[in-house]
XYZ file of C-alpha atoms in Angstrom:
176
model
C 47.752 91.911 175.323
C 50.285 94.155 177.463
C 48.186 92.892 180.242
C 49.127 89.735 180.003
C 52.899 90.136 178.668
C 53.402 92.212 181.635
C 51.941 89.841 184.143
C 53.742 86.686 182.692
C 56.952 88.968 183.179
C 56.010 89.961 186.634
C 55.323 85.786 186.917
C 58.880 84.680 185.763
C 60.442 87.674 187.970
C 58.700 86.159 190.895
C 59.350 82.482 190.309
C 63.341 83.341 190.149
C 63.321 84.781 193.088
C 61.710 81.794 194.868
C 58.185 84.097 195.229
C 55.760 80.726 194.016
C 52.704 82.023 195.066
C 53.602 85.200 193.724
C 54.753 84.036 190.318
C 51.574 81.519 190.368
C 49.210 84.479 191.071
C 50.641 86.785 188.347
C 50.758 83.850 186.183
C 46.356 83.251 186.224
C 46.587 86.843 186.156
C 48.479 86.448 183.158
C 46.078 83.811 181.668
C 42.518 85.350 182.032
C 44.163 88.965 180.736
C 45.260 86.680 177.534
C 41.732 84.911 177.809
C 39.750 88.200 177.679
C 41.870 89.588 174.774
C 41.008 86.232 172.575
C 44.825 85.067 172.782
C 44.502 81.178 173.521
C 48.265 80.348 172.953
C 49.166 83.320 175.381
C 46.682 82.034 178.070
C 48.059 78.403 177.134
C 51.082 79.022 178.034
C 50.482 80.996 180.997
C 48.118 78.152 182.644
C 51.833 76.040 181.919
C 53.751 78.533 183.262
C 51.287 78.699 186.645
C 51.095 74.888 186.683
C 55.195 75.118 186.373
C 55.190 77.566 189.550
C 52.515 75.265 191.931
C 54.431 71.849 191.755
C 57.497 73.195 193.680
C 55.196 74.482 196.184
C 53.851 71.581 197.420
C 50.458 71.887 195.166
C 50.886 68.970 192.760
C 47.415 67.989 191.999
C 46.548 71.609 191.207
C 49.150 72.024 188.425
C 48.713 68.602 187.266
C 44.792 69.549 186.714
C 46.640 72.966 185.558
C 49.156 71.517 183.162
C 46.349 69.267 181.422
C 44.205 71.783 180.248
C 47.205 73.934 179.383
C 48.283 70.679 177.367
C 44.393 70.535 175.463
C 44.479 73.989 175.384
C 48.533 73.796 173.063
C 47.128 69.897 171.208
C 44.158 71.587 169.623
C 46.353 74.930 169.070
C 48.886 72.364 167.020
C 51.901 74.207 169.173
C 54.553 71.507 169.161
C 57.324 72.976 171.136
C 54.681 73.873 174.087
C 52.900 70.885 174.232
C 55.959 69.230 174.627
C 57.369 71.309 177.863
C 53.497 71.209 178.761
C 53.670 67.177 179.082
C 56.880 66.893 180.251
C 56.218 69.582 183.213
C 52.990 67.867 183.812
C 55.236 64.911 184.511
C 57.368 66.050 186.445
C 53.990 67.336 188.763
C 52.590 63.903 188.247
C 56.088 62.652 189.881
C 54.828 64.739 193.091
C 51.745 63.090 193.437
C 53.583 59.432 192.807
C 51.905 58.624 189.741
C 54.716 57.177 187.719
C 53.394 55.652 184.432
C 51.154 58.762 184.053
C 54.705 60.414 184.595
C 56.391 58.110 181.722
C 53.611 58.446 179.449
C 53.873 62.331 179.531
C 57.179 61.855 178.780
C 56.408 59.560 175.445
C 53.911 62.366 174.710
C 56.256 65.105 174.965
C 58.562 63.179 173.005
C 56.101 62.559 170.073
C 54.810 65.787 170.274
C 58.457 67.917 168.759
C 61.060 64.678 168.631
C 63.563 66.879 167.281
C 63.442 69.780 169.789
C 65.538 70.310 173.036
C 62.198 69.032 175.548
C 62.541 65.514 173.853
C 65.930 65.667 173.470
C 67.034 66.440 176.745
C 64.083 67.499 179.012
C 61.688 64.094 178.872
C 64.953 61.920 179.063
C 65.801 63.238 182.356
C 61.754 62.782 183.499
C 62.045 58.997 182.023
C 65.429 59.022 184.575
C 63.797 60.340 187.465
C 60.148 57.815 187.140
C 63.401 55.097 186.458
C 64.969 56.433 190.144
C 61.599 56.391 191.677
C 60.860 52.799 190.989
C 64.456 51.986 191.869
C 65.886 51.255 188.742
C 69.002 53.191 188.921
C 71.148 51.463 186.078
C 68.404 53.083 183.769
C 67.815 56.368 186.070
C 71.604 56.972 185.166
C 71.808 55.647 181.560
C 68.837 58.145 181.217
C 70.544 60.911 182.833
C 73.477 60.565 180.737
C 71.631 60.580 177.790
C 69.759 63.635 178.312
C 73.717 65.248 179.327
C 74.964 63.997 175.397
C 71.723 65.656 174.042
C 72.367 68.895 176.044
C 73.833 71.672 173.581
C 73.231 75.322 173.640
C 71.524 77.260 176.629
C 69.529 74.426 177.851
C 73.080 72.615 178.248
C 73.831 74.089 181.632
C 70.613 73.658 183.503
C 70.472 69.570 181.624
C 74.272 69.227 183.009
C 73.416 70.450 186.435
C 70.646 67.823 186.697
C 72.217 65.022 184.996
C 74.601 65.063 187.515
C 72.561 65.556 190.421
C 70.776 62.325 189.259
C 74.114 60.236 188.530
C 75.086 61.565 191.794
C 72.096 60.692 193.694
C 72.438 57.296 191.326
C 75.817 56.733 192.595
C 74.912 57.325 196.191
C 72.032 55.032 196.338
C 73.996 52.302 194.680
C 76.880 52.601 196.754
């Protein structure tokens, strides 16, 4: 529905500009207009997108209970791509709350779910790298890291570049 294209657009507007409980709130306003006009991938998505916006805020549990329905929700929809950014941002949430082999297995999930596009590829190695910092296994936090970096082509290869290195960095500085 408009509703619910314009309120995912007022969402991501508010997110980049650091607004999270903004971009959260347009976000479920986002989902339940998609919900009422019978559009389950568009309220999918949106519950992601929300679940995306509460982590950084310091509400982990929320979008981890967020992100899983939004990942039942995109598994029974059959929508590869955003199951896989689903899982691995429900990792990454899942990181927040210290739960690191429900973090990995997310990963493996996203991974299975579209092996061939850019969230397996370069998005779920660099979750694998961080759950490898956060039990202190840094030889496989960077070997991760760079892998994700070699995978990296296209636009995602910027924003997978800027965190690679922030993790070989932060690699490198623990180990020295």
């Amino acid at each position: 529905s408009t509703r619910a294209r314009a309120a995912a657009l007022l969402g991501l507007v508010d997110q980049r500009r650091g607004d999270l409980a903004g971009a959260a709130a347009h976000y479920r306003e986002a989902a339940a207009a998609a919900r009422a006009a019978g559009e389950v991938l568009a309220a999918a998505v949106a519950d992601a997108n929300c679940g995306i916006a509460l982590a950084p805020a310091g509400r982990c549990g929320d979008a981890v209970s967020l992100l899983g329905d939004a990942v039942r929700a995109l598994a029974a929809l059959g929508a590869r791509s955003e199951l896989a950014s689903a899982e691995c941002n429900r990792g990454v949430a899942l990181l927040g709350v210290h739960a690191l082999d429900a973090a990995a297995a997310c990963a493996a999930r996203a991974i299975a779910a579209d092996a061939d596009g850019v969230t397996a590829r370069v998005y779920a190695p660099i979750l694998l790298a961080d759950v490898a910092r956060a039990r202190g296994d840094l030889v496989a936090a960077r070997a991760l890291a760079a892998q994700a970096l070699a995978a990296a082509s296209g636009p995602e290869a910027r924003l997978a570049a800027a965190i690679a290195a922030w993790d070989a960095g932060a690699t490198a500085t623990v180990a020295a």
